[in-house]
Amino acid sequence: MFCFGNPSEMRSLALTKPKYSHRFDIYRKVPKDLTQPTYTGAIISICCCLFILFLFLSELTGFITTEVVNELYVDDPDKDSGGKIDVSLNISLPNLHCELVGLDIQDEMGRHEVGHIDNSMKIPLNNGAGCRFEGQFSINKVPGNFHVSTHSATAQPQNPDMTHVIHKLSFGDTLQVQNVHGAFNALGGADRLTSNPLASHDYILKIVPTVYEDKSGKQRYSYQYTVANKEYVAYSHTGRIIPAIWFRYDLSPITVKYTERRQPLYRFITTICAIIGGTFTVAGILDSCIFTASEAWKKIQLGKMH
């Protein structure tokens, strides 16, 4: 037989709190009438809140900002390129006619191309007395060179003038990322207008493969390079001076990789909790020490009075 009690009594029993559940409270409450506010405590509290606000805003800025991490490894990053590297060259020769300017490409795989014209453009300068050469071409991933010269001209000039200004020389994709400061266009702005007009110029390039990976995982492949140069007068086997602007390159086996990263949310929350908890703890210790010292000083003064 089942016995049912009064519904109101059952509801009151259900709402009754367990007898000893409050003992598990680790955040014990102190009645307000047992606490004593002080001016020192108020000043420390205000400074504490301002300090917490400053650290919070600093951490929030770091959490929102994208961090770029770099690493080095030995590998060929762009294996889908077919062993090719795209090159972009923009150079002005203010004292050489455009019909005399040509681009030649050579490398250790046996490539020897004189007067490369694909994807290139010649713009007359100084009323046709000079020329600006802009070209897009590819090179093999082996040591070699490409050079601007008069070798492809039908008739060689008597006094070719190879003074020049390099506006741009870059390899691979163009990276325009604020947080990456690399030598992607190390020769950009090189001015050789005051050099010997009959001198040849050798630019020795050490090309370093570079990978940039954004937050979405998309990768772009570019190349940085270091450069050394020398200037000299070269004679042909006939005794004539035929100057040229040489770009001799070699590839480094080391690859530089830049990766965009953002601080994870759990680390941001952990840092904020550490800031708030640590600041309140230190401020509480400081306030307690000041209050204790103040009370002790008051007792000393009262003892002197009596």
PDB file of C-alpha atoms in Angstrom:
ATOM      1  CA  MET A   1       0.000   0.000   0.000  1.00  0.00           C
ATOM      2  CA  PHE A   2       1.289   3.418  -0.920  1.00  0.00           C
ATOM      3  CA  CYS A   3       0.863   6.412   1.300  1.00  0.00           C
ATOM      4  CA  PHE A   4       0.750   9.901  -0.120  1.00  0.00           C
ATOM      5  CA  GLY A   5       1.426  12.927   2.048  1.00  0.00           C
ATOM      6  CA  ASN A   6       0.247  16.488   1.866  1.00  0.00           C
ATOM      7  CA  PRO A   7       1.383  18.040  -1.497  1.00  0.00           C
ATOM      8  CA  SER A   8       2.394  21.317   0.161  1.00  0.00           C
ATOM      9  CA  GLU A   9       4.597  19.461   2.656  1.00  0.00           C
ATOM     10  CA  MET A  10       6.252  17.533  -0.193  1.00  0.00           C
ATOM     11  CA  ARG A  11       6.998  20.759  -2.053  1.00  0.00           C
ATOM     12  CA  SER A  12       8.534  22.304   1.065  1.00  0.00           C
ATOM     13  CA  LEU A  13      10.723  19.216   1.555  1.00  0.00           C
ATOM     14  CA  ALA A  14      11.851  19.385  -2.066  1.00  0.00           C
ATOM     15  CA  LEU A  15      12.859  23.039  -1.716  1.00  0.00           C
ATOM     16  CA  THR A  16      14.699  22.457   1.558  1.00  0.00           C
ATOM     17  CA  LYS A  17      18.464  22.804   1.069  1.00  0.00           C
ATOM     18  CA  PRO A  18      20.733  19.921   2.105  1.00  0.00           C
ATOM     19  CA  LYS A  19      21.822  20.338   5.673  1.00  0.00           C
ATOM     20  CA  TYR A  20      25.595  20.469   5.094  1.00  0.00           C
ATOM     21  CA  SER A  21      25.831  21.616   1.457  1.00  0.00           C
ATOM     22  CA  HIS A  22      27.002  25.122   2.399  1.00  0.00           C
ATOM     23  CA  ARG A  23      30.194  23.645   3.852  1.00  0.00           C
ATOM     24  CA  PHE A  24      31.446  22.998   0.309  1.00  0.00           C
ATOM     25  CA  ASP A  25      31.466  26.735  -0.487  1.00  0.00           C
ATOM     26  CA  ILE A  26      35.109  27.737  -1.066  1.00  0.00           C
ATOM     27  CA  TYR A  27      34.108  31.373  -1.543  1.00  0.00           C
ATOM     28  CA  ARG A  28      33.207  32.208   2.050  1.00  0.00           C
ATOM     29  CA  LYS A  29      31.338  35.473   2.506  1.00  0.00           C
ATOM     30  CA  VAL A  30      32.337  38.054   5.085  1.00  0.00           C
ATOM     31  CA  PRO A  31      29.502  40.197   6.454  1.00  0.00           C
ATOM     32  CA  LYS A  32      29.831  43.834   5.568  1.00  0.00           C
ATOM     33  CA  ASP A  33      29.615  44.907   9.219  1.00  0.00           C
ATOM     34  CA  LEU A  34      32.889  43.021   9.849  1.00  0.00           C
ATOM     35  CA  THR A  35      34.811  44.879   7.131  1.00  0.00           C
ATOM     36  CA  GLN A  36      36.468  48.272   7.382  1.00  0.00           C
ATOM     37  CA  PRO A  37      37.020  50.503   4.317  1.00  0.00           C
ATOM     38  CA  THR A  38      40.083  52.750   4.260  1.00  0.00           C
ATOM     39  CA  TYR A  39      41.327  55.595   2.076  1.00  0.00           C
ATOM     40  CA  THR A  40      44.507  53.645   1.331  1.00  0.00           C
ATOM     41  CA  GLY A  41      42.448  50.665   0.258  1.00  0.00           C
ATOM     42  CA  ALA A  42      40.357  52.880  -2.023  1.00  0.00           C
ATOM     43  CA  ILE A  43      43.483  54.290  -3.706  1.00  0.00           C
ATOM     44  CA  ILE A  44      44.964  50.811  -4.153  1.00  0.00           C
ATOM     45  CA  SER A  45      41.661  49.524  -5.531  1.00  0.00           C
ATOM     46  CA  ILE A  46      41.463  52.310  -8.127  1.00  0.00           C
ATOM     47  CA  CYS A  47      45.086  51.756  -9.175  1.00  0.00           C
ATOM     48  CA  CYS A  48      44.440  48.033  -9.297  1.00  0.00           C
ATOM     49  CA  CYS A  49      41.442  48.456 -11.620  1.00  0.00           C
ATOM     50  CA  LEU A  50      43.354  50.837 -13.901  1.00  0.00           C
ATOM     51  CA  PHE A  51      46.288  48.426 -14.049  1.00  0.00           C
ATOM     52  CA  ILE A  52      43.979  45.506 -14.873  1.00  0.00           C
ATOM     53  CA  LEU A  53      42.318  47.577 -17.605  1.00  0.00           C
ATOM     54  CA  PHE A  54      45.708  48.445 -19.128  1.00  0.00           C
ATOM     55  CA  LEU A  55      46.874  44.816 -19.148  1.00  0.00           C
ATOM     56  CA  PHE A  56      43.523  43.634 -20.506  1.00  0.00           C
ATOM     57  CA  LEU A  57      43.656  46.079 -23.421  1.00  0.00           C
ATOM     58  CA  SER A  58      47.268  45.066 -24.133  1.00  0.00           C
ATOM     59  CA  GLU A  59      46.357  41.388 -24.217  1.00  0.00           C
ATOM     60  CA  LEU A  60      43.258  42.085 -26.318  1.00  0.00           C
ATOM     61  CA  THR A  61      45.402  43.923 -28.875  1.00  0.00           C
ATOM     62  CA  GLY A  62      47.802  40.978 -28.989  1.00  0.00           C
ATOM     63  CA  PHE A  63      44.902  38.537 -29.378  1.00  0.00           C
ATOM     64  CA  ILE A  64      43.381  40.463 -32.290  1.00  0.00           C
ATOM     65  CA  THR A  65      46.715  41.060 -34.037  1.00  0.00           C
ATOM     66  CA  THR A  66      47.957  38.350 -36.386  1.00  0.00           C
ATOM     67  CA  GLU A  67      51.397  37.012 -35.534  1.00  0.00           C
ATOM     68  CA  VAL A  68      53.817  35.949 -38.284  1.00  0.00           C
ATOM     69  CA  VAL A  69      56.127  33.074 -37.312  1.00  0.00           C
ATOM     70  CA  ASN A  70      59.086  32.062 -39.461  1.00  0.00           C
ATOM     71  CA  GLU A  71      60.990  28.795 -39.724  1.00  0.00           C
ATOM     72  CA  LEU A  72      63.799  27.320 -41.812  1.00  0.00           C
ATOM     73  CA  TYR A  73      64.020  23.906 -43.450  1.00  0.00           C
ATOM     74  CA  VAL A  74      65.724  22.162 -46.351  1.00  0.00           C
ATOM     75  CA  ASP A  75      63.291  21.394 -49.171  1.00  0.00           C
ATOM     76  CA  ASP A  76      61.928  22.501 -52.539  1.00  0.00           C
ATOM     77  CA  PRO A  77      58.655  24.148 -51.458  1.00  0.00           C
ATOM     78  CA  ASP A  78      57.008  24.658 -54.866  1.00  0.00           C
ATOM     79  CA  LYS A  79      57.170  21.174 -56.360  1.00  0.00           C
ATOM     80  CA  ASP A  80      54.320  21.966 -58.780  1.00  0.00           C
ATOM     81  CA  SER A  81      56.270  24.670 -60.592  1.00  0.00           C
ATOM     82  CA  GLY A  82      57.884  22.228 -62.997  1.00  0.00           C
ATOM     83  CA  GLY A  83      61.361  23.274 -61.895  1.00  0.00           C
ATOM     84  CA  LYS A  84      60.789  26.873 -63.032  1.00  0.00           C
ATOM     85  CA  ILE A  85      61.028  30.243 -61.303  1.00  0.00           C
ATOM     86  CA  ASP A  86      59.169  33.292 -62.618  1.00  0.00           C
ATOM     87  CA  VAL A  87      61.299  36.426 -62.948  1.00  0.00           C
ATOM     88  CA  SER A  88      60.197  40.055 -63.246  1.00  0.00           C
ATOM     89  CA  LEU A  89      62.795  42.545 -64.519  1.00  0.00           C
ATOM     90  CA  ASN A  90      62.384  46.297 -64.992  1.00  0.00           C
ATOM     91  CA  ILE A  91      65.510  48.252 -65.954  1.00  0.00           C
ATOM     92  CA  SER A  92      66.233  51.585 -67.652  1.00  0.00           C
ATOM     93  CA  LEU A  93      69.234  52.292 -69.891  1.00  0.00           C
ATOM     94  CA  PRO A  94      68.978  56.030 -70.644  1.00  0.00           C
ATOM     95  CA  ASN A  95      71.828  56.055 -73.197  1.00  0.00           C
ATOM     96  CA  LEU A  96      71.128  52.945 -75.284  1.00  0.00           C
ATOM     97  CA  HIS A  97      68.618  52.681 -78.150  1.00  0.00           C
ATOM     98  CA  CYS A  98      65.817  50.130 -77.759  1.00  0.00           C
ATOM     99  CA  GLU A  99      66.761  48.290 -80.975  1.00  0.00           C
ATOM    100  CA  LEU A 100      70.119  47.485 -79.365  1.00  0.00           C
ATOM    101  CA  VAL A 101      68.769  46.200 -76.056  1.00  0.00           C
ATOM    102  CA  GLY A 102      68.260  42.462 -75.661  1.00  0.00           C
ATOM    103  CA  LEU A 103      67.879  39.818 -72.962  1.00  0.00           C
ATOM    104  CA  ASP A 104      69.909  36.587 -73.049  1.00  0.00           C
ATOM    105  CA  ILE A 105      69.333  33.567 -70.775  1.00  0.00           C
ATOM    106  CA  GLN A 106      71.786  30.746 -70.005  1.00  0.00           C
ATOM    107  CA  ASP A 107      71.939  27.975 -67.406  1.00  0.00           C
ATOM    108  CA  GLU A 108      73.662  24.696 -66.558  1.00  0.00           C
ATOM    109  CA  MET A 109      70.903  22.611 -68.124  1.00  0.00           C
ATOM    110  CA  GLY A 110      72.086  23.759 -71.564  1.00  0.00           C
ATOM    111  CA  ARG A 111      69.635  26.562 -72.100  1.00  0.00           C
ATOM    112  CA  HIS A 112      71.083  29.340 -74.245  1.00  0.00           C
ATOM    113  CA  GLU A 113      68.577  31.868 -75.486  1.00  0.00           C
ATOM    114  CA  VAL A 114      69.735  35.082 -77.162  1.00  0.00           C
ATOM    115  CA  GLY A 115      67.325  37.990 -77.588  1.00  0.00           C
ATOM    116  CA  HIS A 116      64.444  36.739 -75.447  1.00  0.00           C
ATOM    117  CA  ILE A 117      61.331  38.707 -76.422  1.00  0.00           C
ATOM    118  CA  ASP A 118      58.366  36.772 -74.930  1.00  0.00           C
ATOM    119  CA  ASN A 119      56.338  38.806 -72.400  1.00  0.00           C
ATOM    120  CA  SER A 120      58.762  41.715 -72.722  1.00  0.00           C
ATOM    121  CA  MET A 121      58.361  45.363 -73.624  1.00  0.00           C
ATOM    122  CA  LYS A 122      60.770  48.135 -74.635  1.00  0.00           C
ATOM    123  CA  ILE A 123      59.809  51.721 -73.906  1.00  0.00           C
ATOM    124  CA  PRO A 124      61.869  54.523 -75.555  1.00  0.00           C
ATOM    125  CA  LEU A 125      63.359  57.129 -73.213  1.00  0.00           C
ATOM    126  CA  ASN A 126      64.954  60.531 -73.804  1.00  0.00           C
ATOM    127  CA  ASN A 127      63.382  60.978 -77.266  1.00  0.00           C
ATOM    128  CA  GLY A 128      64.508  57.528 -78.356  1.00  0.00           C
ATOM    129  CA  ALA A 129      68.086  57.848 -77.106  1.00  0.00           C
ATOM    130  CA  GLY A 130      67.428  55.511 -74.171  1.00  0.00           C
ATOM    131  CA  CYS A 131      65.310  52.484 -73.385  1.00  0.00           C
ATOM    132  CA  ARG A 132      63.330  50.990 -70.549  1.00  0.00           C
ATOM    133  CA  PHE A 133      63.134  47.192 -70.645  1.00  0.00           C
ATOM    134  CA  GLU A 134      60.341  45.359 -68.828  1.00  0.00           C
ATOM    135  CA  GLY A 135      60.208  41.585 -69.019  1.00  0.00           C
ATOM    136  CA  GLN A 136      58.499  38.570 -67.498  1.00  0.00           C
ATOM    137  CA  PHE A 137      60.258  35.247 -68.045  1.00  0.00           C
ATOM    138  CA  SER A 138      61.134  32.005 -66.277  1.00  0.00           C
ATOM    139  CA  ILE A 139      64.422  30.373 -65.346  1.00  0.00           C
ATOM    140  CA  ASN A 140      65.277  26.809 -64.390  1.00  0.00           C
ATOM    141  CA  LYS A 141      66.041  25.917 -60.778  1.00  0.00           C
ATOM    142  CA  VAL A 142      69.732  25.431 -61.560  1.00  0.00           C
ATOM    143  CA  PRO A 143      72.671  27.854 -61.491  1.00  0.00           C
ATOM    144  CA  GLY A 144      72.754  30.158 -64.503  1.00  0.00           C
ATOM    145  CA  ASN A 145      72.504  33.746 -65.603  1.00  0.00           C
ATOM    146  CA  PHE A 146      70.483  36.202 -67.615  1.00  0.00           C
ATOM    147  CA  HIS A 147      71.931  39.419 -68.919  1.00  0.00           C
ATOM    148  CA  VAL A 148      70.936  42.609 -70.683  1.00  0.00           C
ATOM    149  CA  SER A 149      73.289  43.361 -73.567  1.00  0.00           C
ATOM    150  CA  THR A 150      73.600  44.228 -77.255  1.00  0.00           C
ATOM    151  CA  HIS A 151      74.458  40.619 -78.194  1.00  0.00           C
ATOM    152  CA  SER A 152      71.193  40.121 -80.081  1.00  0.00           C
ATOM    153  CA  ALA A 153      71.475  43.347 -82.091  1.00  0.00           C
ATOM    154  CA  THR A 154      71.999  43.066 -85.843  1.00  0.00           C
ATOM    155  CA  ALA A 155      74.859  45.555 -85.771  1.00  0.00           C
ATOM    156  CA  GLN A 156      76.973  46.219 -82.698  1.00  0.00           C
ATOM    157  CA  PRO A 157      77.323  49.872 -81.652  1.00  0.00           C
ATOM    158  CA  GLN A 158      80.761  51.454 -81.537  1.00  0.00           C
ATOM    159  CA  ASN A 159      80.422  52.842 -78.000  1.00  0.00           C
ATOM    160  CA  PRO A 160      77.607  51.074 -76.118  1.00  0.00           C
ATOM    161  CA  ASP A 161      76.651  52.807 -72.887  1.00  0.00           C
ATOM    162  CA  MET A 162      75.544  50.400 -70.164  1.00  0.00           C
ATOM    163  CA  THR A 163      74.829  52.924 -67.441  1.00  0.00           C
ATOM    164  CA  HIS A 164      71.466  51.933 -65.957  1.00  0.00           C
ATOM    165  CA  VAL A 165      68.923  52.055 -63.164  1.00  0.00           C
ATOM    166  CA  ILE A 166      67.250  48.867 -61.902  1.00  0.00           C
ATOM    167  CA  HIS A 167      63.672  49.541 -60.874  1.00  0.00           C
ATOM    168  CA  LYS A 168      62.699  45.982 -60.055  1.00  0.00           C
ATOM    169  CA  LEU A 169      64.113  42.473 -60.001  1.00  0.00           C
ATOM    170  CA  SER A 170      61.954  39.908 -58.231  1.00  0.00           C
ATOM    171  CA  PHE A 171      61.391  36.176 -58.323  1.00  0.00           C
ATOM    172  CA  GLY A 172      58.168  34.217 -57.845  1.00  0.00           C
ATOM    173  CA  ASP A 173      54.946  35.615 -56.417  1.00  0.00           C
ATOM    174  CA  THR A 174      54.830  39.186 -55.170  1.00  0.00           C
ATOM    175  CA  LEU A 175      54.422  39.362 -51.400  1.00  0.00           C
ATOM    176  CA  GLN A 176      52.999  42.576 -49.997  1.00  0.00           C
ATOM    177  CA  VAL A 177      52.740  41.694 -46.328  1.00  0.00           C
ATOM    178  CA  GLN A 178      53.308  44.332 -43.670  1.00  0.00           C
ATOM    179  CA  ASN A 179      54.879  42.021 -41.083  1.00  0.00           C
ATOM    180  CA  VAL A 180      57.396  40.455 -43.466  1.00  0.00           C
ATOM    181  CA  HIS A 181      60.523  42.491 -44.167  1.00  0.00           C
ATOM    182  CA  GLY A 182      62.649  40.543 -46.608  1.00  0.00           C
ATOM    183  CA  ALA A 183      64.965  41.144 -49.543  1.00  0.00           C
ATOM    184  CA  PHE A 184      62.394  40.352 -52.234  1.00  0.00           C
ATOM    185  CA  ASN A 185      63.558  43.255 -54.424  1.00  0.00           C
ATOM    186  CA  ALA A 186      67.101  43.780 -53.165  1.00  0.00           C
ATOM    187  CA  LEU A 187      68.245  45.435 -56.401  1.00  0.00           C
ATOM    188  CA  GLY A 188      65.287  47.783 -56.658  1.00  0.00           C
ATOM    189  CA  GLY A 189      66.583  51.341 -56.948  1.00  0.00           C
ATOM    190  CA  ALA A 190      70.164  50.372 -57.858  1.00  0.00           C
ATOM    191  CA  ASP A 191      71.634  53.395 -59.697  1.00  0.00           C
ATOM    192  CA  ARG A 192      74.675  52.979 -61.953  1.00  0.00           C
ATOM    193  CA  LEU A 193      74.274  56.166 -64.002  1.00  0.00           C
ATOM    194  CA  THR A 194      77.648  57.523 -62.896  1.00  0.00           C
ATOM    195  CA  SER A 195      79.629  54.378 -63.672  1.00  0.00           C
ATOM    196  CA  ASN A 196      81.942  53.828 -66.641  1.00  0.00           C
ATOM    197  CA  PRO A 197      79.713  53.666 -69.778  1.00  0.00           C
ATOM    198  CA  LEU A 198      81.848  50.852 -71.269  1.00  0.00           C
ATOM    199  CA  ALA A 199      81.932  48.800 -68.076  1.00  0.00           C
ATOM    200  CA  SER A 200      80.173  45.498 -67.592  1.00  0.00           C
ATOM    201  CA  HIS A 201      78.256  44.899 -64.374  1.00  0.00           C
ATOM    202  CA  ASP A 202      78.087  41.578 -62.570  1.00  0.00           C
ATOM    203  CA  TYR A 203      75.320  41.033 -60.012  1.00  0.00           C
ATOM    204  CA  ILE A 204      75.841  37.758 -58.151  1.00  0.00           C
ATOM    205  CA  LEU A 205      72.560  36.628 -56.619  1.00  0.00           C
ATOM    206  CA  LYS A 206      71.952  34.000 -53.941  1.00  0.00           C
ATOM    207  CA  ILE A 207      68.265  33.106 -54.196  1.00  0.00           C
ATOM    208  CA  VAL A 208      66.426  31.816 -51.115  1.00  0.00           C
ATOM    209  CA  PRO A 209      63.017  30.107 -51.610  1.00  0.00           C
ATOM    210  CA  THR A 210      60.332  31.678 -49.440  1.00  0.00           C
ATOM    211  CA  VAL A 211      56.845  30.411 -48.547  1.00  0.00           C
ATOM    212  CA  TYR A 212      54.095  32.551 -47.023  1.00  0.00           C
ATOM    213  CA  GLU A 213      51.075  30.776 -45.506  1.00  0.00           C
ATOM    214  CA  ASP A 214      48.099  32.863 -44.382  1.00  0.00           C
ATOM    215  CA  LYS A 215      45.509  31.994 -41.728  1.00  0.00           C
ATOM    216  CA  SER A 216      43.342  30.122 -44.249  1.00  0.00           C
ATOM    217  CA  GLY A 217      46.250  27.828 -45.163  1.00  0.00           C
ATOM    218  CA  LYS A 218      46.799  29.302 -48.628  1.00  0.00           C
ATOM    219  CA  GLN A 219      50.461  29.358 -49.614  1.00  0.00           C
ATOM    220  CA  ARG A 220      52.328  31.785 -51.879  1.00  0.00           C
ATOM    221  CA  TYR A 221      55.790  31.052 -53.197  1.00  0.00           C
ATOM    222  CA  SER A 222      58.334  33.805 -53.564  1.00  0.00           C
ATOM    223  CA  TYR A 223      62.105  34.176 -53.445  1.00  0.00           C
ATOM    224  CA  GLN A 224      64.360  36.486 -51.509  1.00  0.00           C
ATOM    225  CA  TYR A 225      67.921  37.080 -52.585  1.00  0.00           C
ATOM    226  CA  THR A 226      71.180  38.591 -51.492  1.00  0.00           C
ATOM    227  CA  VAL A 227      73.376  40.398 -53.972  1.00  0.00           C
ATOM    228  CA  ALA A 228      77.015  41.285 -54.536  1.00  0.00           C
ATOM    229  CA  ASN A 229      78.223  43.244 -57.530  1.00  0.00           C
ATOM    230  CA  LYS A 230      81.382  44.175 -59.369  1.00  0.00           C
ATOM    231  CA  GLU A 231      82.185  46.457 -62.292  1.00  0.00           C
ATOM    232  CA  TYR A 232      84.842  45.780 -64.911  1.00  0.00           C
ATOM    233  CA  VAL A 233      85.758  46.363 -68.560  1.00  0.00           C
ATOM    234  CA  ALA A 234      85.566  43.192 -70.673  1.00  0.00           C
ATOM    235  CA  TYR A 235      87.094  42.716 -74.128  1.00  0.00           C
ATOM    236  CA  SER A 236      85.879  40.249 -76.756  1.00  0.00           C
ATOM    237  CA  HIS A 237      88.182  37.901 -78.696  1.00  0.00           C
ATOM    238  CA  THR A 238      88.375  40.565 -81.426  1.00  0.00           C
ATOM    239  CA  GLY A 239      89.557  43.178 -78.968  1.00  0.00           C
ATOM    240  CA  ARG A 240      86.289  45.119 -78.896  1.00  0.00           C
ATOM    241  CA  ILE A 241      84.591  46.189 -75.688  1.00  0.00           C
ATOM    242  CA  ILE A 242      81.107  44.677 -75.486  1.00  0.00           C
ATOM    243  CA  PRO A 243      79.650  45.551 -72.054  1.00  0.00           C
ATOM    244  CA  ALA A 244      76.671  43.764 -70.517  1.00  0.00           C
ATOM    245  CA  ILE A 245      74.634  43.703 -67.322  1.00  0.00           C
ATOM    246  CA  TRP A 246      74.908  40.189 -65.879  1.00  0.00           C
ATOM    247  CA  PHE A 247      72.646  38.617 -63.276  1.00  0.00           C
ATOM    248  CA  ARG A 248      74.326  35.389 -62.158  1.00  0.00           C
ATOM    249  CA  TYR A 249      72.205  33.344 -59.787  1.00  0.00           C
ATOM    250  CA  ASP A 250      72.355  30.256 -57.638  1.00  0.00           C
ATOM    251  CA  LEU A 251      69.686  28.742 -55.388  1.00  0.00           C
ATOM    252  CA  SER A 252      70.012  28.107 -51.680  1.00  0.00           C
ATOM    253  CA  PRO A 253      68.790  24.713 -50.368  1.00  0.00           C
ATOM    254  CA  ILE A 254      67.348  26.479 -47.311  1.00  0.00           C
ATOM    255  CA  THR A 255      63.681  27.501 -47.470  1.00  0.00           C
ATOM    256  CA  VAL A 256      62.203  30.263 -45.323  1.00  0.00           C
ATOM    257  CA  LYS A 257      58.561  29.836 -44.327  1.00  0.00           C
ATOM    258  CA  TYR A 258      56.345  32.550 -42.836  1.00  0.00           C
ATOM    259  CA  THR A 259      53.113  31.408 -41.187  1.00  0.00           C
ATOM    260  CA  GLU A 260      50.268  33.617 -39.980  1.00  0.00           C
ATOM    261  CA  ARG A 261      49.025  32.620 -36.550  1.00  0.00           C
ATOM    262  CA  ARG A 262      46.549  34.022 -34.090  1.00  0.00           C
ATOM    263  CA  GLN A 263      46.644  33.442 -30.344  1.00  0.00           C
ATOM    264  CA  PRO A 264      44.116  30.705 -29.369  1.00  0.00           C
ATOM    265  CA  LEU A 265      41.091  31.751 -27.333  1.00  0.00           C
ATOM    266  CA  TYR A 266      41.890  29.484 -24.380  1.00  0.00           C
ATOM    267  CA  ARG A 267      45.307  31.100 -23.969  1.00  0.00           C
ATOM    268  CA  PHE A 268      43.740  34.567 -24.061  1.00  0.00           C
ATOM    269  CA  ILE A 269      41.207  33.594 -21.371  1.00  0.00           C
ATOM    270  CA  THR A 270      43.946  32.003 -19.248  1.00  0.00           C
ATOM    271  CA  THR A 271      46.055  35.153 -19.471  1.00  0.00           C
ATOM    272  CA  ILE A 272      43.140  37.411 -18.541  1.00  0.00           C
ATOM    273  CA  CYS A 273      42.307  35.235 -15.524  1.00  0.00           C
ATOM    274  CA  ALA A 274      45.964  35.315 -14.467  1.00  0.00           C
ATOM    275  CA  ILE A 275      46.052  39.102 -14.827  1.00  0.00           C
ATOM    276  CA  ILE A 276      42.888  39.677 -12.800  1.00  0.00           C
ATOM    277  CA  GLY A 277      43.664  37.111 -10.110  1.00  0.00           C
ATOM    278  CA  GLY A 278      47.323  38.031  -9.778  1.00  0.00           C
ATOM    279  CA  THR A 279      46.683  41.761  -9.653  1.00  0.00           C
ATOM    280  CA  PHE A 280      43.954  41.452  -7.008  1.00  0.00           C
ATOM    281  CA  THR A 281      46.130  39.120  -4.939  1.00  0.00           C
ATOM    282  CA  VAL A 282      49.178  41.400  -5.025  1.00  0.00           C
ATOM    283  CA  ALA A 283      47.027  44.468  -4.372  1.00  0.00           C
ATOM    284  CA  GLY A 284      45.365  42.684  -1.437  1.00  0.00           C
ATOM    285  CA  ILE A 285      48.731  41.774   0.057  1.00  0.00           C
ATOM    286  CA  LEU A 286      49.948  45.356  -0.391  1.00  0.00           C
ATOM    287  CA  ASP A 287      46.798  46.781   1.187  1.00  0.00           C
ATOM    288  CA  SER A 288      47.033  44.328   4.078  1.00  0.00           C
ATOM    289  CA  CYS A 289      50.658  45.242   4.742  1.00  0.00           C
ATOM    290  CA  ILE A 290      49.880  48.967   4.689  1.00  0.00           C
ATOM    291  CA  PHE A 291      46.849  48.521   6.946  1.00  0.00           C
ATOM    292  CA  THR A 292      48.790  46.370   9.428  1.00  0.00           C
ATOM    293  CA  ALA A 293      51.650  48.851   9.532  1.00  0.00           C
ATOM    294  CA  SER A 294      49.206  51.726  10.006  1.00  0.00           C
ATOM    295  CA  GLU A 295      47.456  49.990  12.918  1.00  0.00           C
ATOM    296  CA  ALA A 296      50.786  49.150  14.536  1.00  0.00           C
ATOM    297  CA  TRP A 297      51.891  52.784  14.229  1.00  0.00           C
ATOM    298  CA  LYS A 298      48.640  53.950  15.820  1.00  0.00           C
ATOM    299  CA  LYS A 299      49.217  51.593  18.789  1.00  0.00           C
ATOM    300  CA  ILE A 300      52.749  52.879  19.165  1.00  0.00           C
ATOM    301  CA  GLN A 301      51.511  56.464  19.200  1.00  0.00           C
ATOM    302  CA  LEU A 302      48.795  55.613  21.748  1.00  0.00           C
ATOM    303  CA  GLY A 303      51.404  53.900  23.935  1.00  0.00           C
ATOM    304  CA  LYS A 304      53.562  57.004  23.917  1.00  0.00           C
ATOM    305  CA  MET A 305      50.591  59.160  24.889  1.00  0.00           C
ATOM    306  CA  HIS A 306      49.807  56.995  27.931  1.00  0.00           C
TER     307      HIS A 306
END
